[in-house]
Amino acid sequence: MAERNLLLGNGETLTSTSEIPNGSGPKKVPYTIEEVRAFIKGKITKATEDFSLISGDVKPRGEGVFKLTLHPAFLGKSYFPDELIRRSGFRDIGSRQVRMAPRKTTNERDAGKSLATAQIFVAGKESALRSLESIIFDAKTPKYLIKQAIQIEDFDFYKPEDKIKSNSPESDERALFEAVVHAGQREDDILQAFINFSRQHGAEVYPQKRILVGALTFVPLQCSISAMKRIASFTFLRAIRKMPELRVALPNALRKSADFQIQGLPELPPLDSENRVAIFDGGIGASDLSPWVNEFYFQDTEKTDTAYLHHGTEVTSTFLFGRVDKEDPVLGQPYMGVDHYRVISPANTQDVDLFDVLLRIRGVLDEGKYKYINLSLGPRMPIEDDEVHVWTATLDQICAKHGILATIAVGNDGDLMGDNARLQPPSDMVNALAVGAASDYGKKWNRASYSCIGPGRSPGVVKPDGVAFGGTEQNPFFAFNPWVGGVSAVAGTSYAAPLALRTACGAAALTTYPLDAIAIKALLIHHAEGRARIPREEIGWGRFVENPIKLIECENGVATVIYQGLLAKGDYLRAKVPFPDMPIHGAVTLKATLCIQAPTDPEHSINYTRAGMQVSFRPVFGLGDTKTTEFFGRNTQYKTEREYRDDGHKWETCLHREKKFDVETELSDPVFDIRYHARATSRGIPVESVPDMRYAMIISVSVDGMPDLYNMIRQRYQVLQPVALRVDIDLPAA
């Protein structure tokens, strides 16, 4: 076998921290204070009237919740009107994205357009309304408060009808609902007031199943539709929607027995015996996979149903063995063992079991012992731009806390109309890999028609992250399933997700080089195969490779380097791009992927991530020139007017771009300067309170006419070393 050029590690040794000057010009403002005063007077008066009409039992602490909408020009964290809110006697309790056409714009091209902006939820008593009006109209108000007042585009009382989500049923039948309440860890009085108020209207509330994430409490309840509408008048209710179905219980796009058999199960143990993967699904129930799988039950999941066992077994065997090749039905050696958690009970899936399932998953993951997990289940509902679902909010925080790579199936409703085709929670997580389904594993592939589509919210707009083969009616996915006597012919994103995780864990198992979960995610995205004619909202960054060796091998004429480490608070990280130290006479192609795992603020859905990256590319830094040019630009992430918003791009957790520089373009030892910035509850926070942030970056360089570039890079940068492979392994063919 010819010697392979393997991924070059230790890229972080080519980095340094640096202080880089930064500045900006004066901010254009759309309104004068006189214009704001003329508009806001009537709005505050109307909000006061609406608030005064509601009874005391719906406003705990005597407080109402109001919507303070900012002009779209003031989305940045530095413009958050915190002092105006505080001095008025309000407190901000959350925010979300809305789209609206402002009365005036700072750019003529935006006139009349629907633009994304922030709507801040503020809580306060009637005295706060009077105080806000006084501050805005008082001639002696300090200039810094006036500067914040002119950011206001609108102000309203948060009405009950604004809280009811569109999937609520029309009839007055009793139904299960999930309620989202603005009640944090030290606000049990608000939650208890909501429970009491709901019970007054005949609702059965399940407080023992409540889930607290950030400053939001998610709680299930059952009541009639008319009662739900009355419950929506509770001031601290953020949103209420009908409990969605659990999508694992839905019929598969396809399941039938294949017309061929495998050539027996492998007799080898997992290649990596130290790490195990957690798969949360419908169970195994058979001993065929026991050499590689431990199955765990919960108190009420021991009794189950055959459909769940089929699904759980197929998902798990896909991770263990990959897809079965009809022409060569030999199962390969598993890369890692599996702990399969049977998290689904046989009860009706449109009940509080949706909360039960999440609580079971959270309980396992909070132990912090898994680096890799797969979820091929979740709520069957499209994501919403204005609200983050409890599954997404909960799992995003856990993955960031424990450094977990989660592969999540995006759902199988991609052939529905409009927004109903959008990906489903929790695949909108910013700290996970959302996986859709491709129609083929060969060269002629598209998105499988059933695979849910993006975009995600901003940040997290590029969703799905990518696709993997998931099968179709004409070209099914073959998975080992002892329940059908051998091989199932199936289709669905449920199989694409564990197939992608198998590739990820294969790369980790093949090498002894320490790869963080975030580095594995970066490698998957870096090597994803895009297709120019397929919109990004359908396939994300592209189709993930199946063969893990492709993640740790450099193609001929390409040098790929991995950087891992910490982004330090308050500093720029300057990362050298590995570059030949001789004249270049051909076009240069640079491909770079940069990922972080970010803590989140679920109550602030418009400013969901607490950490972001600002990246500058300096193409001729080797000549002492510090000028910058675009590399990870906004246009590489945001493709449509719906997705775009000012200030959103620098809060993404994943940046990826391949760019070709023609022969005439001068490049000389280029560098990336990466600034990590943070915010909390939508506003900037002091540098000293910011934790260091783990990152992973992959850079590939190729030069036309330089087939030996890999060795040139190794000779120049001797600190870069090929990743080490495990001893005595037989690498799969690339």
mmCIF file of C-alpha atoms in Angstrom, residues 278-526:
data_model
loop_
_atom_site.group_PDB
_atom_site.id
_atom_site.type_symbol
_atom_site.label_atom_id
_atom_site.label_comp_id
_atom_site.label_asym_id
_atom_site.label_seq_id
_atom_site.Cartn_x
_atom_site.Cartn_y
_atom_site.Cartn_z
ATOM 1 C CA ALA A 278 -24.997 6.728 23.667
ATOM 2 C CA ILE A 279 -27.972 6.112 21.376
ATOM 3 C CA PHE A 280 -31.392 7.154 22.644
ATOM 4 C CA ASP A 281 -34.152 5.308 20.828
ATOM 5 C CA GLY A 282 -36.805 2.615 20.953
ATOM 6 C CA GLY A 283 -34.788 -0.309 22.263
ATOM 7 C CA ILE A 284 -33.036 -3.436 20.978
ATOM 8 C CA GLY A 285 -34.787 -6.389 22.602
ATOM 9 C CA ALA A 286 -32.617 -9.006 20.884
ATOM 10 C CA SER A 287 -29.277 -10.547 21.781
ATOM 11 C CA ASP A 288 -27.729 -10.416 18.288
ATOM 12 C CA LEU A 289 -25.994 -7.086 18.974
ATOM 13 C CA SER A 290 -24.996 -7.858 22.558
ATOM 14 C CA PRO A 291 -21.244 -8.248 21.785
ATOM 15 C CA TRP A 292 -21.165 -4.508 21.082
ATOM 16 C CA VAL A 293 -24.307 -3.118 22.740
ATOM 17 C CA ASN A 294 -25.542 -2.657 26.298
ATOM 18 C CA GLU A 295 -29.254 -1.876 26.506
ATOM 19 C CA PHE A 296 -30.650 0.188 29.380
ATOM 20 C CA TYR A 297 -34.280 0.545 30.424
ATOM 21 C CA PHE A 298 -36.178 2.984 32.580
ATOM 22 C CA GLN A 299 -38.900 2.152 35.048
ATOM 23 C CA ASP A 300 -41.716 2.526 32.518
ATOM 24 C CA THR A 301 -39.963 1.604 29.243
ATOM 25 C CA GLU A 302 -39.376 -2.111 29.803
ATOM 26 C CA LYS A 303 -42.646 -2.955 28.093
ATOM 27 C CA THR A 304 -42.526 -1.678 24.550
ATOM 28 C CA ASP A 305 -43.790 -2.204 21.057
ATOM 29 C CA THR A 306 -42.300 -3.918 18.011
ATOM 30 C CA ALA A 307 -42.178 -0.744 15.905
ATOM 31 C CA TYR A 308 -39.918 0.901 18.493
ATOM 32 C CA LEU A 309 -37.630 -2.144 18.599
ATOM 33 C CA HIS A 310 -37.345 -2.197 14.806
ATOM 34 C CA HIS A 311 -36.367 1.464 14.780
ATOM 35 C CA GLY A 312 -33.945 1.246 17.699
ATOM 36 C CA THR A 313 -32.224 -1.844 16.320
ATOM 37 C CA GLU A 314 -31.824 -0.396 12.816
ATOM 38 C CA VAL A 315 -30.467 2.908 14.107
ATOM 39 C CA THR A 316 -27.967 1.117 16.352
ATOM 40 C CA SER A 317 -26.831 -1.378 13.730
ATOM 41 C CA THR A 318 -26.343 1.500 11.276
ATOM 42 C CA PHE A 319 -23.903 3.081 13.697
ATOM 43 C CA LEU A 320 -22.150 -0.232 14.345
ATOM 44 C CA PHE A 321 -21.859 -1.559 10.797
ATOM 45 C CA GLY A 322 -22.909 1.245 8.453
ATOM 46 C CA ARG A 323 -25.213 0.583 5.541
ATOM 47 C CA VAL A 324 -25.196 -2.931 4.145
ATOM 48 C CA ASP A 325 -23.884 -3.151 0.589
ATOM 49 C CA LYS A 326 -26.143 -5.420 -1.461
ATOM 50 C CA GLU A 327 -23.253 -6.318 -3.788
ATOM 51 C CA ASP A 328 -20.907 -7.175 -0.913
ATOM 52 C CA PRO A 329 -23.026 -7.851 2.213
ATOM 53 C CA VAL A 330 -20.167 -8.095 4.717
ATOM 54 C CA LEU A 331 -20.500 -6.167 7.986
ATOM 55 C CA GLY A 332 -17.345 -4.371 9.043
ATOM 56 C CA GLN A 333 -15.809 -4.036 12.488
ATOM 57 C CA PRO A 334 -17.626 -1.536 14.730
ATOM 58 C CA TYR A 335 -15.542 1.497 15.678
ATOM 59 C CA MET A 336 -17.039 1.911 19.167
ATOM 60 C CA GLY A 337 -19.467 0.092 21.407
ATOM 61 C CA VAL A 338 -22.950 1.413 22.121
ATOM 62 C CA ASP A 339 -24.968 2.068 25.238
ATOM 63 C CA HIS A 340 -28.525 2.009 23.897
ATOM 64 C CA TYR A 341 -31.089 3.742 26.119
ATOM 65 C CA ARG A 342 -34.687 2.672 25.597
ATOM 66 C CA VAL A 343 -36.313 6.023 26.325
ATOM 67 C CA ILE A 344 -39.764 5.523 24.793
ATOM 68 C CA SER A 345 -42.748 4.056 26.606
ATOM 69 C CA PRO A 346 -45.551 2.278 24.712
ATOM 70 C CA ALA A 347 -48.075 4.945 25.749
ATOM 71 C CA ASN A 348 -49.667 7.334 23.280
ATOM 72 C CA THR A 349 -46.782 9.471 22.052
ATOM 73 C CA GLN A 350 -48.883 12.653 21.984
ATOM 74 C CA ASP A 351 -48.838 13.090 25.747
ATOM 75 C CA VAL A 352 -46.476 14.136 28.503
ATOM 76 C CA ASP A 353 -44.165 11.316 27.445
ATOM 77 C CA LEU A 354 -42.493 13.921 25.216
ATOM 78 C CA PHE A 355 -41.274 15.566 28.430
ATOM 79 C CA ASP A 356 -40.563 12.159 29.988
ATOM 80 C CA VAL A 357 -38.312 11.197 27.090
ATOM 81 C CA LEU A 358 -36.320 14.414 27.341
ATOM 82 C CA LEU A 359 -35.963 14.061 31.107
ATOM 83 C CA ARG A 360 -34.571 10.536 30.645
ATOM 84 C CA ILE A 361 -32.062 11.751 28.066
ATOM 85 C CA ARG A 362 -31.039 14.708 30.212
ATOM 86 C CA GLY A 363 -30.540 12.487 33.238
ATOM 87 C CA VAL A 364 -28.102 10.265 31.337
ATOM 88 C CA LEU A 365 -26.157 13.078 29.674
ATOM 89 C CA ASP A 366 -25.819 15.126 32.856
ATOM 90 C CA GLU A 367 -23.475 12.405 34.142
ATOM 91 C CA GLY A 368 -20.945 13.675 31.592
ATOM 92 C CA LYS A 369 -19.574 10.283 30.520
ATOM 93 C CA TYR A 370 -20.398 10.378 26.789
ATOM 94 C CA LYS A 371 -18.541 12.239 24.057
ATOM 95 C CA TYR A 372 -20.749 11.044 21.184
ATOM 96 C CA ILE A 373 -24.527 10.577 21.039
ATOM 97 C CA ASN A 374 -27.235 10.034 18.431
ATOM 98 C CA LEU A 375 -30.869 11.114 18.446
ATOM 99 C CA SER A 376 -33.113 9.862 15.653
ATOM 100 C CA LEU A 377 -36.207 11.070 17.482
ATOM 101 C CA GLY A 378 -37.726 14.309 18.731
ATOM 102 C CA PRO A 379 -40.869 16.449 18.539
ATOM 103 C CA ARG A 380 -42.656 16.331 15.195
ATOM 104 C CA MET A 381 -43.016 20.046 14.532
ATOM 105 C CA PRO A 382 -41.121 22.576 12.406
ATOM 106 C CA ILE A 383 -38.802 24.932 14.234
ATOM 107 C CA GLU A 384 -40.001 28.466 14.914
ATOM 108 C CA ASP A 385 -37.967 31.597 14.289
ATOM 109 C CA ASP A 386 -39.187 33.366 17.413
ATOM 110 C CA GLU A 387 -39.021 30.620 20.047
ATOM 111 C CA VAL A 388 -36.564 27.883 21.020
ATOM 112 C CA HIS A 389 -38.114 24.507 21.859
ATOM 113 C CA VAL A 390 -37.455 22.834 25.212
ATOM 114 C CA TRP A 391 -35.607 19.930 23.550
ATOM 115 C CA THR A 392 -33.275 22.303 21.726
ATOM 116 C CA ALA A 393 -32.685 24.556 24.722
ATOM 117 C CA THR A 394 -31.989 21.661 27.104
ATOM 118 C CA LEU A 395 -29.666 19.643 24.888
ATOM 119 C CA ASP A 396 -27.727 22.645 23.561
ATOM 120 C CA GLN A 397 -26.670 23.571 27.082
ATOM 121 C CA ILE A 398 -25.728 19.988 27.969
ATOM 122 C CA CYS A 399 -23.627 19.508 24.813
ATOM 123 C CA ALA A 400 -21.753 22.756 25.459
ATOM 124 C CA LYS A 401 -21.183 21.873 29.109
ATOM 125 C CA HIS A 402 -19.817 18.357 28.509
ATOM 126 C CA GLY A 403 -18.237 18.768 25.051
ATOM 127 C CA ILE A 404 -20.568 16.303 23.323
ATOM 128 C CA LEU A 405 -20.916 15.717 19.589
ATOM 129 C CA ALA A 406 -24.577 14.894 18.955
ATOM 130 C CA THR A 407 -25.881 13.795 15.568
ATOM 131 C CA ILE A 408 -29.563 14.664 15.230
ATOM 132 C CA ALA A 409 -31.966 13.533 12.512
ATOM 133 C CA VAL A 410 -33.754 16.555 11.015
ATOM 134 C CA GLY A 411 -37.095 14.809 10.409
ATOM 135 C CA ASN A 412 -39.006 13.374 7.455
ATOM 136 C CA ASP A 413 -41.536 16.089 6.577
ATOM 137 C CA GLY A 414 -39.434 17.812 3.922
ATOM 138 C CA ASP A 415 -42.052 17.213 1.234
ATOM 139 C CA LEU A 416 -44.737 19.249 3.038
ATOM 140 C CA MET A 417 -45.661 22.770 1.999
ATOM 141 C CA GLY A 418 -43.993 25.962 3.228
ATOM 142 C CA ASP A 419 -42.635 26.184 6.763
ATOM 143 C CA ASN A 420 -44.058 22.746 7.602
ATOM 144 C CA ALA A 421 -41.051 21.340 5.720
ATOM 145 C CA ARG A 422 -38.524 22.989 8.040
ATOM 146 C CA LEU A 423 -36.276 20.873 10.209
ATOM 147 C CA GLN A 424 -37.599 19.691 13.548
ATOM 148 C CA PRO A 425 -36.317 20.128 17.127
ATOM 149 C CA PRO A 426 -33.763 19.464 18.442
ATOM 150 C CA SER A 427 -31.900 19.450 15.114
ATOM 151 C CA ASP A 428 -31.850 23.261 15.240
ATOM 152 C CA MET A 429 -29.249 23.045 18.029
ATOM 153 C CA VAL A 430 -26.158 25.175 17.457
ATOM 154 C CA ASN A 431 -24.006 22.680 19.394
ATOM 155 C CA ALA A 432 -24.996 19.571 17.425
ATOM 156 C CA LEU A 433 -24.688 18.170 13.933
ATOM 157 C CA ALA A 434 -28.087 18.272 12.218
ATOM 158 C CA VAL A 435 -28.200 15.516 9.605
ATOM 159 C CA GLY A 436 -30.559 15.335 6.646
ATOM 160 C CA ALA A 437 -30.900 12.544 4.106
ATOM 161 C CA ALA A 438 -29.293 12.261 0.680
ATOM 162 C CA SER A 439 -30.963 10.206 -2.034
ATOM 163 C CA ASP A 440 -27.869 8.217 -3.032
ATOM 164 C CA TYR A 441 -24.391 7.250 -1.849
ATOM 165 C CA GLY A 442 -22.940 7.511 -5.376
ATOM 166 C CA LYS A 443 -22.016 10.533 -7.464
ATOM 167 C CA LYS A 444 -25.562 11.341 -8.612
ATOM 168 C CA TRP A 445 -27.233 12.399 -5.404
ATOM 169 C CA ASN A 446 -29.767 14.972 -4.263
ATOM 170 C CA ARG A 447 -31.641 15.720 -1.090
ATOM 171 C CA ALA A 448 -34.102 12.929 -0.389
ATOM 172 C CA SER A 449 -37.510 14.517 -0.927
ATOM 173 C CA TYR A 450 -38.706 13.715 2.604
ATOM 174 C CA SER A 451 -35.655 15.229 4.336
ATOM 175 C CA CYS A 452 -36.575 18.405 6.251
ATOM 176 C CA ILE A 453 -34.963 21.652 5.160
ATOM 177 C CA GLY A 454 -33.598 24.862 6.652
ATOM 178 C CA PRO A 455 -32.826 27.554 7.220
ATOM 179 C CA GLY A 456 -32.285 27.440 10.950
ATOM 180 C CA ARG A 457 -32.587 30.517 13.109
ATOM 181 C CA SER A 458 -29.860 33.139 13.219
ATOM 182 C CA PRO A 459 -27.453 32.225 14.747
ATOM 183 C CA GLY A 460 -27.438 28.648 13.514
ATOM 184 C CA VAL A 461 -28.767 29.617 10.101
ATOM 185 C CA VAL A 462 -26.988 26.882 8.105
ATOM 186 C CA LYS A 463 -29.174 23.905 8.907
ATOM 187 C CA PRO A 464 -29.067 21.047 8.283
ATOM 188 C CA ASP A 465 -25.313 20.973 8.804
ATOM 189 C CA GLY A 466 -25.147 18.357 6.072
ATOM 190 C CA VAL A 467 -26.694 15.193 4.695
ATOM 191 C CA ALA A 468 -25.826 11.503 4.566
ATOM 192 C CA PHE A 469 -27.396 8.695 2.605
ATOM 193 C CA GLY A 470 -30.802 7.886 4.082
ATOM 194 C CA GLY A 471 -32.472 5.839 1.370
ATOM 195 C CA THR A 472 -35.510 6.333 -0.860
ATOM 196 C CA GLU A 473 -38.326 4.133 -2.134
ATOM 197 C CA GLN A 474 -36.349 3.458 -5.318
ATOM 198 C CA ASN A 475 -32.954 3.237 -3.621
ATOM 199 C CA PRO A 476 -33.477 1.974 -0.051
ATOM 200 C CA PHE A 477 -31.048 2.055 2.845
ATOM 201 C CA PHE A 478 -30.133 -1.497 3.877
ATOM 202 C CA ALA A 479 -29.682 -1.952 7.640
ATOM 203 C CA PHE A 480 -29.056 -5.133 9.623
ATOM 204 C CA ASN A 481 -32.165 -5.970 11.655
ATOM 205 C CA PRO A 482 -32.512 -9.369 13.361
ATOM 206 C CA TRP A 483 -36.245 -8.683 13.868
ATOM 207 C CA VAL A 484 -36.799 -9.244 10.128
ATOM 208 C CA GLY A 485 -34.390 -12.125 9.938
ATOM 209 C CA GLY A 486 -31.453 -10.215 8.470
ATOM 210 C CA VAL A 487 -31.643 -6.967 6.512
ATOM 211 C CA SER A 488 -34.298 -4.248 6.380
ATOM 212 C CA ALA A 489 -34.842 -1.997 3.376
ATOM 213 C CA VAL A 490 -35.628 1.348 4.998
ATOM 214 C CA ALA A 491 -35.519 5.081 4.371
ATOM 215 C CA GLY A 492 -35.417 8.129 6.620
ATOM 216 C CA THR A 493 -33.201 10.708 8.285
ATOM 217 C CA SER A 494 -33.196 8.299 11.242
ATOM 218 C CA TYR A 495 -30.503 6.309 9.401
ATOM 219 C CA ALA A 496 -28.574 9.229 7.929
ATOM 220 C CA ALA A 497 -27.780 10.560 11.423
ATOM 221 C CA PRO A 498 -26.117 7.410 12.870
ATOM 222 C CA LEU A 499 -24.340 6.869 9.546
ATOM 223 C CA ALA A 500 -22.707 10.291 9.949
ATOM 224 C CA LEU A 501 -21.854 9.513 13.578
ATOM 225 C CA ARG A 502 -20.211 6.257 12.485
ATOM 226 C CA THR A 503 -17.891 8.254 10.215
ATOM 227 C CA ALA A 504 -17.117 10.655 13.066
ATOM 228 C CA CYS A 505 -16.333 7.916 15.564
ATOM 229 C CA GLY A 506 -14.374 6.005 12.940
ATOM 230 C CA ALA A 507 -12.019 8.956 12.496
ATOM 231 C CA ALA A 508 -11.568 9.194 16.267
ATOM 232 C CA ALA A 509 -10.984 5.436 16.576
ATOM 233 C CA LEU A 510 -8.462 5.173 13.730
ATOM 234 C CA THR A 511 -6.038 7.634 15.289
ATOM 235 C CA THR A 512 -4.483 8.037 18.716
ATOM 236 C CA TYR A 513 -4.286 11.801 18.145
ATOM 237 C CA PRO A 514 -6.561 13.515 20.683
ATOM 238 C CA LEU A 515 -9.528 14.961 18.809
ATOM 239 C CA ASP A 516 -12.146 16.984 20.666
ATOM 240 C CA ALA A 517 -15.783 16.417 19.746
ATOM 241 C CA ILE A 518 -15.824 19.909 18.251
ATOM 242 C CA ALA A 519 -12.800 18.961 16.107
ATOM 243 C CA ILE A 520 -14.621 15.908 14.759
ATOM 244 C CA LYS A 521 -17.589 18.120 13.874
ATOM 245 C CA ALA A 522 -15.252 20.525 12.080
ATOM 246 C CA LEU A 523 -13.658 17.657 10.126
ATOM 247 C CA LEU A 524 -17.050 16.348 9.000
ATOM 248 C CA ILE A 525 -18.133 19.768 7.763
ATOM 249 C CA HIS A 526 -14.731 20.529 6.229
#
